[in-house]
Amino acid sequence: MKNEFSKAGKYGANLSARVISEQISTLIDRLSKKGQCIVIWEKERLLFCSMDSRNAQRYLAKPTCLGVYDADVTFWDVQKDLKEILQRA
């Protein structure tokens, strides 16, 4: 996984597979407890906010928005979406 993200673009070059895996696992854990949220990639980390947050529209408009996820998302879904974002960067 490290090579996949390193090749994806300059933003992924400094990240290890372990760090990215931990961030995705944290996201999935949060979703299982809180429900649906918006996820973006910013400053080499995953950020998320709830759909009813005042920042929701701003997050959705960002080009680094991975999407809106709910509790049934898998690790691989998030990894695939993140890889696409990094390739565009």
XYZ file of N, CA and C in Angstrom:
267
model
N 0.820 -1.186 0.000
C 0.000 0.000 0.000
C 0.865 1.251 0.000
N 1.993 1.247 0.670
C 2.849 2.426 0.709
C 3.254 2.842 -0.694
N 3.628 1.885 -1.518
C 4.029 2.208 -2.879
C 2.872 2.777 -3.684
N 1.672 2.255 -3.485
C 0.518 2.772 -4.204
C 0.316 4.245 -3.898
N 0.383 4.610 -2.625
C 0.147 5.986 -2.250
C 1.338 6.865 -2.594
N 2.532 6.352 -2.529
C 3.709 7.137 -2.892
C 3.690 7.492 -4.371
N 3.235 6.576 -5.192
C 3.163 6.827 -6.627
C 1.997 7.740 -6.980
N 1.030 7.829 -6.083
C -0.193 8.553 -6.391
C 0.010 10.058 -6.496
N 0.998 10.606 -5.862
C 1.221 12.044 -5.937
C 2.060 12.532 -4.791
N 2.440 13.789 -4.875
C 3.347 14.335 -3.869
C 2.740 14.338 -2.472
N 1.414 14.442 -2.363
C 0.801 14.482 -1.044
C 0.863 13.142 -0.336
N 0.938 12.069 -1.086
C 1.005 10.752 -0.490
C 2.416 10.253 -0.305
N 3.387 10.973 -0.817
C 4.763 10.484 -0.831
C 5.370 10.339 0.559
N 4.974 11.172 1.490
C 5.569 11.149 2.819
C 4.809 10.271 3.809
N 3.767 9.642 3.371
C 2.932 8.866 4.280
C 3.268 7.390 4.207
N 3.271 6.764 5.355
C 3.478 5.321 5.379
C 2.124 4.623 5.290
N 2.151 3.390 4.888
C 0.927 2.598 4.812
C 0.286 2.472 6.187
N 1.100 2.385 7.224
C 0.580 2.246 8.584
C -0.223 3.478 8.994
N 0.298 4.659 8.694
C -0.386 5.896 9.065
C -1.722 6.002 8.339
N -1.726 5.712 7.063
C -2.967 5.775 6.295
C -3.960 4.733 6.798
N -3.497 3.538 7.079
C -4.374 2.484 7.606
C -4.991 2.895 8.931
N -4.205 3.509 9.797
C -4.720 3.964 11.093
C -5.792 5.030 10.905
N -5.572 5.947 9.975
C -6.558 6.997 9.733
C -7.861 6.416 9.196
N -7.762 5.473 8.277
C -8.965 4.845 7.725
C -9.683 4.043 8.808
N -8.947 3.326 9.628
C -9.558 2.554 10.720
C -10.267 3.469 11.708
N -9.663 4.612 12.013
C -10.289 5.586 12.910
C -11.588 6.100 12.307
N -11.569 6.378 11.014
C -12.771 6.835 10.326
C -13.877 5.791 10.411
N -13.554 4.547 10.124
C -14.556 3.480 10.146
C -15.114 3.293 11.552
N -14.262 3.399 12.557
C -14.712 3.305 13.941
C -15.673 4.443 14.273
N -15.335 5.635 13.847
C -16.203 6.785 14.107
C -17.556 6.604 13.426
N -17.540 6.115 12.190
C -18.789 5.907 11.466
C -19.678 4.889 12.161
N -19.078 3.857 12.732
C -19.880 2.841 13.422
C -20.553 3.416 14.663
N -19.974 4.459 15.233
C -20.541 5.075 16.439
C -21.441 6.263 16.138
N -21.059 7.061 15.156
C -21.749 8.329 14.915
C -22.679 8.317 13.710
N -22.502 7.393 12.800
C -23.321 7.371 11.598
C -22.661 8.106 10.450
N -23.448 8.679 9.590
C -22.991 9.274 8.342
C -22.114 10.509 8.556
N -21.066 10.643 7.716
C -20.241 11.848 7.756
C -19.581 12.092 6.401
N -19.107 13.316 6.232
C -18.392 13.736 5.028
C -16.910 13.603 5.311
N -16.155 13.102 4.329
C -14.721 12.888 4.523
C -13.946 13.644 3.446
N -12.923 14.380 3.884
C -12.024 15.044 2.944
C -10.588 14.683 3.296
N -9.701 14.903 2.342
C -8.266 14.705 2.535
C -7.648 16.092 2.567
N -7.006 16.437 3.687
C -6.401 17.759 3.804
C -5.156 17.683 4.669
N -4.085 18.237 4.178
C -2.813 18.292 4.905
C -2.371 16.909 5.379
N -2.435 15.953 4.470
C -1.988 14.577 4.699
C -2.739 13.850 5.806
N -4.027 14.174 5.942
C -4.846 13.422 6.893
C -6.307 13.455 6.470
N -7.029 12.474 6.952
C -8.461 12.412 6.692
C -9.181 13.264 7.725
N -10.039 14.140 7.258
C -10.864 14.952 8.142
C -12.314 14.604 7.859
N -13.143 14.648 8.890
C -14.535 14.328 8.680
C -15.415 15.229 9.516
N -16.627 15.464 9.018
C -17.614 16.238 9.769
C -18.985 15.624 9.521
N -19.888 15.889 10.427
C -21.230 15.330 10.307
C -22.011 16.071 9.227
N -23.037 15.439 8.740
C -23.856 16.023 7.683
C -24.597 17.268 8.154
N -24.877 17.377 9.438
C -25.607 18.537 9.942
C -24.682 19.648 10.448
N -23.408 19.499 10.231
C -22.444 20.522 10.625
C -22.593 21.754 9.743
N -22.255 22.904 10.293
C -22.314 24.125 9.482
C -21.242 24.118 8.388
N -20.239 23.269 8.526
C -19.175 23.164 7.529
C -19.468 22.131 6.444
N -20.601 21.470 6.509
C -20.900 20.368 5.592
C -20.824 20.794 4.125
N -21.446 21.886 3.768
C -21.436 22.334 2.370
C -20.032 22.698 1.907
N -19.261 23.280 2.795
C -17.881 23.644 2.453
C -17.049 22.385 2.207
N -17.217 21.368 3.054
C -16.491 20.109 2.879
C -16.875 19.436 1.565
N -18.158 19.422 1.252
C -18.625 18.776 0.021
C -18.099 19.473 -1.232
N -17.853 20.763 -1.155
C -17.391 21.531 -2.312
C -15.892 21.394 -2.568
N -15.153 20.882 -1.610
C -13.699 20.772 -1.771
C -13.350 19.711 -2.817
N -12.332 19.979 -3.631
C -11.918 18.981 -4.626
C -11.311 17.727 -3.993
N -10.942 17.807 -2.730
C -10.362 16.650 -2.044
C -11.395 15.894 -1.210
N -12.671 16.128 -1.489
C -13.737 15.417 -0.776
C -13.814 13.983 -1.295
N -13.674 13.023 -0.387
C -13.786 11.615 -0.761
C -15.241 11.228 -0.949
N -16.126 11.862 -0.202
C -17.537 11.571 -0.312
C -18.219 11.542 1.037
N -19.454 11.084 1.005
C -20.251 10.919 2.216
C -20.303 9.431 2.501
N -19.884 9.063 3.683
C -19.849 7.655 4.061
C -20.799 7.396 5.217
N -21.284 6.165 5.274
C -22.059 5.741 6.434
C -21.447 4.469 7.003
N -22.113 3.871 7.951
C -21.531 2.781 8.737
C -21.196 1.529 7.924
N -21.747 1.372 6.742
C -21.465 0.151 5.978
C -20.255 0.276 5.043
N -19.510 1.364 5.127
C -18.328 1.538 4.283
C -17.234 0.564 4.728
N -16.452 0.103 3.764
C -15.350 -0.800 4.093
C -14.018 -0.065 3.996
N -13.017 -0.653 4.591
C -11.656 -0.126 4.528
C -11.241 0.057 3.072
N -11.560 -0.929 2.242
C -11.136 -0.919 0.840
C -11.832 0.169 0.045
N -13.097 0.470 0.376
C -13.809 1.562 -0.295
C -13.102 2.892 -0.052
N -12.773 3.143 1.198
C -12.103 4.398 1.554
C -10.719 4.452 0.917
N -9.997 3.350 0.958
C -8.656 3.309 0.374
C -8.709 3.620 -1.123
N -9.670 3.044 -1.821
C -9.815 3.278 -3.265
C -10.121 4.750 -3.547
N -11.041 5.330 -2.789
C -11.400 6.736 -2.985
C -10.230 7.663 -2.668
N -9.484 7.342 -1.629
C -8.325 8.155 -1.270
C -7.263 8.089 -2.360
N -7.058 6.925 -2.901
C -6.066 6.771 -3.972
C -6.442 7.628 -5.180
N -7.730 7.676 -5.512
C -8.195 8.510 -6.626
C -7.929 9.989 -6.355
N -8.178 10.429 -5.133
C -7.929 11.830 -4.757
C -6.445 12.147 -4.881
N -5.602 11.257 -4.407
C -4.160 11.491 -4.457
C -3.640 11.517 -5.891
N -4.225 10.728 -6.754
C -3.798 10.719 -8.153
C -4.166 12.020 -8.859
N -5.258 12.636 -8.437
C -5.668 13.911 -9.027
C -4.829 15.080 -8.525
N -4.245 14.930 -7.347
C -3.498 16.039 -6.724
C -2.210 16.339 -7.452
